[in-house]
XYZ file of C-alpha atoms in Angstrom:
587
model
C 17.426 -28.152 -4.789
C 15.980 -24.893 -2.803
C 16.462 -21.676 -4.490
C 17.806 -19.626 -1.851
C 20.908 -22.419 -2.452
C 21.872 -20.870 -6.220
C 22.318 -17.472 -4.561
C 25.204 -15.685 -2.583
C 24.697 -16.043 1.022
C 24.208 -12.289 1.744
C 21.856 -11.536 -1.178
C 19.913 -15.141 0.203
C 19.280 -13.692 3.486
C 17.545 -10.429 1.771
C 15.781 -12.558 -0.536
C 14.345 -14.578 1.766
C 10.804 -13.309 1.407
C 11.179 -14.493 -2.101
C 12.561 -18.091 -1.751
C 9.957 -18.680 1.012
C 7.210 -16.755 -0.273
C 3.964 -18.427 0.372
C 1.685 -17.823 -2.693
C -1.621 -19.022 -1.369
C -1.415 -17.372 2.026
C 0.200 -13.795 0.917
C -0.578 -13.046 -2.784
C -3.860 -11.924 -2.103
C -3.009 -9.090 0.173
C 0.481 -8.279 -2.029
C -1.985 -7.843 -5.089
C -4.422 -5.702 -3.466
C -1.770 -3.606 -1.666
C 0.224 -3.233 -5.089
C -2.734 -2.330 -7.242
C -3.942 0.311 -4.614
C -0.258 1.684 -4.381
C -0.060 1.958 -7.954
C -3.367 3.994 -8.213
C -2.191 6.064 -6.072
C 1.717 6.607 -7.215
C 0.699 7.697 -10.351
C -0.670 11.069 -9.879
C 1.755 11.511 -6.935
C 4.928 11.005 -9.297
C 3.399 13.197 -11.888
C 2.548 15.858 -9.344
C 6.378 15.482 -7.597
C 8.008 16.324 -11.397
C 6.612 19.337 -11.025
C 8.442 20.147 -8.175
C 11.757 19.017 -9.669
C 11.022 21.099 -12.685
C 11.041 18.309 -15.265
C 8.731 16.473 -17.679
C 5.938 14.686 -16.032
C 6.919 11.284 -17.732
C 10.071 11.184 -15.759
C 8.219 10.802 -12.312
C 6.446 8.021 -13.956
C 9.911 6.359 -14.912
C 11.116 6.776 -11.264
C 8.019 4.866 -10.417
C 8.923 1.984 -12.631
C 12.398 0.672 -12.020
C 13.277 1.955 -8.547
C 10.524 0.025 -6.523
C 11.836 -3.387 -8.155
C 14.880 -2.637 -7.563
C 14.481 -1.879 -4.040
C 12.663 -5.095 -3.563
C 15.031 -7.349 -4.328
C 17.840 -5.478 -2.269
C 16.573 -3.761 0.522
C 15.905 -4.978 3.948
C 12.420 -3.464 4.289
C 9.585 -5.549 3.928
C 6.749 -2.819 2.820
C 9.044 0.240 2.103
C 7.703 1.987 -1.440
C 10.916 3.726 -2.839
C 10.071 6.373 -5.753
C 10.391 9.914 -5.873
C 9.304 11.818 -2.273
C 8.462 15.411 -1.203
C 11.492 16.160 0.183
C 14.033 14.955 -2.032
C 11.573 16.276 -4.871
C 11.954 19.715 -3.363
C 15.619 19.683 -3.286
C 15.851 18.266 -6.589
C 13.960 21.173 -7.959
C 15.988 23.325 -5.717
C 19.058 22.584 -7.688
C 17.332 22.470 -11.336
C 15.036 25.485 -10.734
C 17.510 28.051 -12.151
C 18.839 25.958 -15.297
C 16.997 27.562 -18.203
C 16.739 24.677 -20.551
C 14.450 21.547 -20.026
C 17.016 19.142 -21.740
C 19.947 20.477 -19.132
C 17.210 20.367 -16.398
C 16.574 16.446 -17.244
C 20.399 16.007 -17.868
C 21.348 17.218 -14.251
C 18.408 15.441 -12.536
C 19.434 11.993 -14.301
C 23.020 12.687 -13.118
C 21.919 13.772 -9.837
C 20.419 10.249 -9.283
C 23.350 8.195 -10.737
C 25.641 10.388 -8.384
C 23.356 10.002 -5.392
C 22.935 6.247 -5.871
C 26.999 6.019 -5.699
C 27.123 7.996 -2.625
C 24.852 5.864 -0.968
C 26.465 2.754 -2.429
C 29.701 4.281 -1.025
C 28.579 4.279 2.544
C 27.133 0.646 2.395
C 30.095 -0.664 1.210
C 32.369 0.977 4.098
C 29.466 0.109 7.008
C 28.603 3.676 7.462
C 25.033 3.340 8.297
C 25.317 4.312 11.472
C 25.433 8.228 10.693
C 21.953 8.199 10.729
C 22.602 7.899 14.734
C 24.203 10.882 15.118
C 21.103 13.129 14.154
C 18.691 13.587 16.729
C 14.703 13.109 15.954
C 13.814 16.412 16.771
C 16.567 17.904 14.008
C 15.300 15.932 11.763
C 11.833 16.297 12.803
C 12.327 20.205 12.196
C 14.266 19.958 9.190
C 11.169 17.560 7.669
C 8.211 19.823 8.995
C 10.086 22.829 7.368
C 10.493 21.113 3.968
C 6.855 20.507 4.361
C 6.040 24.305 4.396
C 8.538 24.845 1.551
C 6.734 22.446 -0.667
C 3.368 24.203 0.093
C 5.015 27.750 -0.627
C 6.512 26.334 -3.706
C 3.069 25.427 -5.282
C 1.434 28.460 -4.565
C 2.820 29.561 -8.018
C 1.241 26.494 -10.167
C -1.809 26.949 -7.759
C -2.295 30.777 -8.880
C -0.748 30.088 -12.207
C 1.781 32.920 -11.552
C 4.643 32.989 -13.692
C 7.242 33.959 -10.790
C 11.013 33.827 -10.908
C 12.909 31.048 -9.605
C 14.515 32.039 -5.842
C 16.531 30.253 -3.143
C 14.778 32.220 -0.339
C 10.894 30.814 0.543
C 10.253 34.522 2.139
C 11.199 35.820 -1.280
C 8.636 33.880 -3.004
C 6.037 35.133 -0.767
C 7.003 38.533 -1.883
C 6.718 37.732 -5.685
C 3.346 36.548 -5.250
C 2.230 39.823 -3.409
C 3.728 41.749 -5.903
C 1.731 39.807 -8.580
C -1.697 39.500 -6.923
C -3.323 41.178 -9.702
C -2.301 38.751 -12.422
C -3.729 35.433 -10.249
C -5.970 33.464 -12.323
C -9.039 33.047 -10.223
C -10.189 29.876 -12.219
C -6.802 28.354 -11.629
C -7.542 29.351 -8.010
C -10.586 27.857 -7.290
C -9.933 24.534 -8.906
C -7.066 24.195 -6.926
C -8.977 25.432 -4.103
C -11.754 22.736 -4.101
C -9.142 20.239 -5.007
C -7.149 20.881 -1.628
C -10.716 21.083 0.335
C -12.084 17.430 -1.262
C -8.649 16.069 -0.680
C -8.450 17.331 2.565
C -12.226 15.949 3.872
C -11.162 12.679 2.717
C -8.336 12.456 4.833
C -10.496 13.572 7.932
C -12.787 11.325 7.088
C -10.586 8.530 6.975
C -9.296 9.499 10.260
C -12.449 10.353 12.216
C -15.402 8.706 10.620
C -14.920 5.621 9.010
C -13.718 2.456 11.170
C -10.320 1.144 10.609
C -10.828 -2.578 8.677
C -7.991 -4.954 7.901
C -7.796 -6.975 4.685
C -7.299 -9.941 6.989
C -10.722 -9.138 8.513
C -12.416 -8.885 5.372
C -11.108 -12.442 3.915
C -12.009 -13.904 7.893
C -15.294 -12.286 7.370
C -15.894 -14.088 4.286
C -14.877 -17.399 5.333
C -17.813 -16.917 8.219
C -20.862 -16.329 5.451
C -19.858 -20.053 3.694
C -23.014 -22.557 3.234
C -24.168 -24.680 6.142
C -23.202 -27.780 6.917
C -24.308 -31.166 5.988
C -25.677 -31.671 9.110
C -27.834 -28.670 8.379
C -28.290 -29.310 5.155
C -30.033 -33.086 6.071
C -32.575 -31.435 7.554
C -34.358 -30.221 4.417
C -34.966 -33.664 3.694
C -37.951 -33.865 6.082
C -40.896 -34.864 4.083
C -44.390 -34.959 4.663
C -46.282 -37.959 5.229
C -48.933 -39.044 2.984
C -52.191 -41.256 3.389
C -54.658 -42.808 0.824
C -55.068 -39.389 -0.607
C -52.347 -39.180 -3.186
C -51.988 -35.853 -3.171
C -51.553 -35.953 0.288
C -53.660 -32.707 0.836
C -56.159 -33.668 3.698
C -57.144 -30.880 5.978
C -56.806 -33.144 8.641
C -53.648 -34.740 7.763
C -50.216 -33.413 8.628
C -47.043 -34.510 9.871
C -45.312 -34.689 13.128
C -41.674 -34.270 14.739
C -39.879 -36.045 16.883
C -37.626 -34.776 19.354
C -34.486 -34.953 17.593
C -36.034 -33.650 14.509
C -37.218 -30.570 16.269
C -33.329 -30.090 17.420
C -32.018 -30.565 13.627
C -34.901 -27.959 12.417
C -33.779 -25.708 15.219
C -30.236 -25.968 14.770
C -30.560 -25.397 10.769
C -32.497 -22.021 11.674
C -29.705 -20.792 14.058
C -27.241 -21.631 11.296
C -29.145 -19.709 8.504
C -29.633 -16.899 10.568
C -26.020 -16.786 11.630
C -25.117 -17.005 7.980
C -27.212 -14.058 7.329
C -25.797 -12.204 9.684
C -22.293 -12.937 8.554
C -23.090 -12.345 5.115
C -24.236 -8.878 5.808
C -21.167 -8.501 8.318
C -18.774 -9.237 5.226
C -20.866 -6.598 3.082
C -20.305 -3.782 5.929
C -16.601 -4.856 6.318
C -16.238 -4.708 2.481
C -17.874 -1.181 2.800
C -15.623 0.281 4.879
C -12.645 -1.522 3.231
C -13.509 0.316 -0.043
C -14.473 3.985 1.740
C -11.057 3.827 3.250
C -9.191 2.566 0.408
C -10.785 5.426 -1.778
C -9.622 8.004 0.613
C -6.101 6.613 0.582
C -6.177 7.137 -3.188
C -7.124 11.145 -2.679
C -4.498 11.913 -5.394
C -6.437 9.851 -7.744
C -9.752 11.005 -6.934
C -8.620 14.516 -7.158
C -6.835 13.881 -10.953
C -10.338 12.327 -11.947
C -12.518 14.950 -11.174
C -9.957 17.642 -12.401
C -9.594 15.860 -15.815
C -13.539 16.211 -16.215
C -13.214 19.924 -14.998
C -10.163 20.610 -17.179
C -12.373 19.431 -19.988
C -15.339 21.227 -19.187
C -13.666 24.677 -18.775
C -10.810 24.268 -21.281
C -7.121 24.471 -21.477
C -7.488 28.176 -22.750
C -8.644 29.297 -18.854
C -6.627 26.946 -17.107
C -3.113 25.300 -17.555
C -3.261 21.746 -18.322
C -0.680 18.716 -18.310
C -0.754 18.370 -21.715
C 0.741 15.436 -23.893
C 2.864 12.472 -21.627
C 4.822 10.444 -23.977
C 4.532 6.884 -23.770
C 6.481 4.131 -23.744
C 9.461 2.581 -21.745
C 12.560 4.682 -21.889
C 15.591 3.857 -23.643
C 18.880 2.811 -21.893
C 21.197 5.739 -21.649
C 24.237 6.765 -19.678
C 23.572 8.865 -16.718
C 26.781 11.497 -17.330
C 25.442 12.150 -21.227
C 24.902 15.596 -20.153
C 28.719 16.018 -19.809
C 30.051 13.881 -22.482
C 27.340 15.480 -25.257
C 27.378 18.956 -24.105
C 24.144 19.472 -22.551
C 25.212 20.344 -19.056
C 27.099 23.612 -19.466
C 25.528 26.136 -16.812
C 25.997 23.995 -14.119
C 29.525 23.107 -12.352
C 30.428 19.850 -11.091
C 31.409 21.115 -7.602
C 27.578 22.268 -7.261
C 26.209 19.324 -8.619
C 28.460 17.360 -6.293
C 27.530 19.716 -2.993
C 23.647 19.100 -3.960
C 24.179 15.255 -4.557
C 25.959 14.802 -0.878
C 23.204 16.463 0.749
C 19.963 14.775 -1.366
C 21.951 11.304 -0.755
C 21.887 12.150 2.963
C 18.408 13.076 3.130
C 17.605 10.114 1.075
C 18.953 7.646 3.480
C 17.765 9.831 6.804
C 13.754 9.863 5.745
C 14.342 6.074 4.466
C 16.041 4.463 7.213
C 13.317 6.728 9.428
C 10.453 5.011 7.867
C 11.703 1.536 7.437
C 12.739 1.314 11.110
C 9.643 2.490 12.746
C 7.801 -0.199 10.350
C 10.114 -2.778 11.453
C 9.554 -2.561 15.051
C 5.844 -2.541 14.569
C 6.088 -5.937 12.584
C 8.867 -7.403 14.807
C 11.360 -7.702 12.028
C 14.950 -6.166 11.626
C 16.443 -3.554 9.396
C 19.870 -3.284 8.263
C 21.013 0.321 7.760
C 23.902 -1.034 5.414
C 21.911 -2.601 3.398
C 19.501 -0.360 3.379
C 21.815 1.922 1.624
C 23.133 -0.614 -0.713
C 19.090 -1.158 -1.748
C 18.568 2.714 -2.089
C 21.960 3.181 -3.809
C 21.472 0.428 -6.467
C 18.078 1.613 -7.122
C 19.021 5.361 -7.712
C 22.399 4.231 -9.816
C 21.202 1.624 -11.933
C 17.486 3.652 -12.350
C 19.536 6.646 -13.640
C 20.448 4.511 -16.904
C 16.682 4.525 -17.351
C 16.351 8.373 -17.187
C 14.911 8.182 -13.292
C 14.974 11.013 -10.796
C 16.532 10.444 -7.211
C 14.587 8.020 -5.583
C 13.641 7.741 -1.527
C 10.982 5.934 0.841
C 7.901 7.674 0.738
C 5.918 7.681 3.906
C 2.511 8.282 2.310
C 2.836 5.789 0.076
C 4.071 3.094 2.364
C 1.580 3.980 4.425
C -1.300 2.916 1.878
C 1.356 -0.349 1.518
C 1.506 -1.453 4.970
C -1.979 -1.569 5.390
C -2.054 -4.749 3.150
C 0.990 -5.977 1.974
C 3.045 -8.975 3.210
C 6.131 -8.659 1.272
C 7.715 -6.844 -1.191
C 5.846 -8.260 -4.006
C 3.097 -5.666 -3.819
C 6.254 -3.558 -4.979
C 6.818 -5.584 -8.328
C 2.936 -5.845 -8.739
C 2.790 -1.897 -8.395
C 5.680 -1.845 -11.387
C 3.842 -4.074 -13.673
C 0.399 -1.661 -13.079
C 2.576 1.625 -13.880
C 4.091 -0.100 -16.650
C 1.136 -0.706 -18.147
C 0.015 2.619 -17.308
C 2.840 4.127 -19.128
C 2.295 2.193 -22.155
C -1.521 2.901 -22.837
C -3.386 5.034 -20.214
C -1.019 8.733 -20.476
C -3.421 10.392 -23.245
C -6.230 10.414 -20.639
C -4.075 12.777 -18.529
C -4.017 15.625 -21.120
C -6.545 17.917 -19.659
C -5.758 17.622 -15.872
C -5.340 20.958 -14.624
C -1.774 21.436 -13.294
C -3.479 23.102 -10.124
C -5.012 19.608 -9.384
C -1.197 18.246 -9.259
C -0.263 21.368 -7.074
C -3.428 20.892 -4.460
C -2.020 17.137 -4.098
C 1.484 18.381 -3.304
C 0.427 21.237 -1.038
C -2.049 18.510 0.658
C 0.906 15.698 1.009
C 3.207 19.180 2.141
C 1.022 19.792 5.000
C 0.965 16.455 6.566
C 4.777 16.203 6.926
C 4.354 19.161 9.437
C 4.808 17.254 12.817
C 3.026 19.493 15.196
C 2.258 16.596 17.424
C 6.058 15.934 18.213
C 6.464 19.732 18.285
C 3.696 19.593 21.523
C 5.000 16.684 23.142
C 8.961 18.028 22.997
C 7.335 21.220 24.381
C 5.747 19.529 27.243
C 8.380 16.691 28.058
C 11.634 17.776 26.404
C 12.177 21.631 26.743
C 15.393 21.711 25.361
C 14.557 19.306 22.430
C 11.765 21.261 21.524
C 13.903 24.290 21.196
C 16.119 22.565 18.947
C 13.470 21.242 16.708
C 11.846 25.138 16.782
C 15.435 26.364 15.466
C 15.699 23.531 12.531
C 12.414 24.149 11.481
C 12.548 28.324 11.308
C 16.066 28.107 9.817
C 15.090 25.993 7.459
C 12.136 28.044 6.346
C 14.269 31.406 6.126
C 17.216 30.053 4.524
C 15.930 27.551 2.273
C 16.511 23.436 2.167
C 20.323 23.176 1.632
C 21.120 26.117 3.968
C 18.448 24.657 6.121
C 20.253 21.394 6.202
C 23.126 22.864 6.946
C 21.813 24.600 10.090
C 19.958 21.423 11.010
C 23.383 19.732 11.360
C 24.782 22.379 13.030
C 21.728 22.465 15.513
C 22.188 18.715 16.288
C 25.969 19.472 17.194
C 25.456 22.385 19.135
C 22.710 20.269 21.075
C 25.133 17.644 21.432
C 27.576 20.082 22.712
C 25.137 21.628 25.401
C 24.099 18.147 26.892
C 27.960 17.108 27.439
C 29.278 20.542 28.437
C 28.789 19.814 32.314
C 30.258 16.316 33.118
C 29.236 14.308 36.122
C 32.384 13.943 38.839
C 31.702 11.608 41.258
C 33.367 11.164 44.606
C 34.685 7.165 45.488
C 34.475 5.864 48.738
C 36.151 2.681 49.788
C 34.744 -0.671 51.227
C 36.847 -3.353 52.426
C 35.546 -6.722 51.098
C 35.462 -9.391 52.830
C 37.843 -12.368 51.762
C 41.354 -13.798 51.976
C 42.821 -10.906 50.012
C 40.828 -8.421 51.524
C 40.201 -6.413 47.992
C 39.552 -2.448 48.327
C 36.976 -1.120 46.232
C 35.713 2.442 44.942
C 32.377 2.940 44.723
C 30.698 6.286 43.841
C 29.563 7.943 47.231
C 28.101 11.463 46.058
C 28.336 14.240 42.836
C 30.976 16.154 43.635
C 29.001 19.108 42.358
C 27.847 20.453 45.926
C 25.767 19.309 49.246
C 22.660 18.623 47.357
C 24.131 15.842 45.898
C 22.157 12.093 46.157
C 23.718 9.486 47.982
C 24.674 6.800 45.388
C 25.874 3.626 47.305
C 25.309 1.945 50.849
C 26.294 3.892 53.876
C 28.757 0.850 55.172
C 31.610 2.843 52.306
C 33.592 5.561 53.996
C 35.653 8.217 52.398
C 39.398 8.039 52.952
C 40.619 11.007 55.251
C 44.023 11.899 53.383
C 42.719 10.735 50.101
C 39.983 12.400 47.691
C 39.286 9.920 44.880
C 36.987 11.499 42.178
C 35.598 10.010 38.692
C 34.614 11.873 35.849
C 31.395 10.062 34.191
C 31.988 10.540 30.335
C 34.430 11.174 28.038
C 36.367 14.694 28.171
C 36.658 17.090 24.918
C 37.211 20.541 24.450
C 33.930 21.451 25.222
C 33.525 20.150 28.591
C 36.896 20.204 30.010
C 37.202 23.749 31.429
C 33.965 22.481 33.429
C 35.333 19.623 34.383
C 38.276 21.424 36.044
C 36.137 23.619 37.686
C 34.291 20.957 39.347
C 37.601 19.503 40.356
C 38.832 22.498 41.754
C 35.407 22.829 44.053
C 35.501 19.322 45.373
C 39.429 19.825 46.583
C 38.855 23.261 48.138
C 35.349 21.740 49.869
C 37.114 18.581 50.947
């Protein structure tokens, strides 16, 4: 009996990658992808925990369970789900005014459960279509502004300044200027070098190191195998011997027939090709390793940072400190309310934050998943994405995770090599191993290095290329992108999200405020019934209209037939009436 027959039909459909998994073909790709993502995700999750103002272990907890749950229920093959920069910034904005660490953790865990339940409800009622109501320029401007806000939020840890929490980014910049004399220049130097190294690695990967796919590496390995049996037989040519037992007479030798010359020449050619293939394989392996190291920029930064932290000492720079080992114990996500831990935050405020975070979680994840699905020729189901993300967040909250989302940087690393979500399972296994035995080495990691990783990640969220393209091709949508970006930077992440939604609605209203009104002409169709058809003759806006049908159609003398293209609503009714009146007056 096949495995999929034991599962419900809908679950079997989304687990088809597991029930039909080809281990010899796919596992080597998924194994390397999983190891690479695991090496990148640990320092990234620790860095994102600092944005959320929670201890570092809660970032690692999120990287343990949520990728596994999404791998079983999500519809994307390569989306990597854990903490993300934009969502972590929103969680941090919700928690930054809470003075107690225990209360911040309790609110963050409850937010994860709340966000998951909201996404599950949206998926149950098949409301995945909400993604279609947010234009790409609006979301692009919002996410680009999120990158700017992420960079601003990490200036305090980079400079080692104890800044007061602020809702407005401009206030944070003002506070930095006011405390300029208290900057820790050692911390600034360590962070600046980390930023420079991380940026240099990304530029090297983009411009100087050729792209090498993992499949190319395995193909090159096959080409460097041993020569065939026919070629090996050519080695068995012996020197004929005469009466001298040693066969060393200077005038004796051996002759080759034509076919023996051909065999020896084929052997030489095969050996030369094999040598070239071996050299090509080592060259391919070198480029692949260099690109992988560049993808692991956060890991390289943290490794170098630990060495620097040990040399400089924790008395000169703030270090990460002790991270508890061990797997988190299950706990009810709402323990903060039942145990009286949450006292300074109203439930209504948490509900508003959870709703906005749930929206951004889905919007960012579905955008990444759809883009990758088009590239790899498969289908992503929006409602199933809501279910996968919802279960990962809600069920993960029982194991003390923060709200997860799809991460672009992790997914970009994963999609280079992964074939299925088995890579996420490999990643989870390695992260569990690190949490159990490897957290002690992170004690001397400077917090400035974590801030540097986040600043570089925030910089790459700014979509300048899209803004340039919109400015050249679609100027009106460029202004929407710019308005969404500037409003979010000026007002903060949550007011900026509301402003971006308003910008999206205003853009739709502006584009539909001028309805098209067409003048219809009569065409007498041939046939026994002499059917009368009306076809669009011209737009009713004026004499510069373009003809839309054949010249055989004729406008009736006493009757003017107009058709409004599109729907009428309060925003375009007046304009439609003006067009109708103008058409009747000029008829």
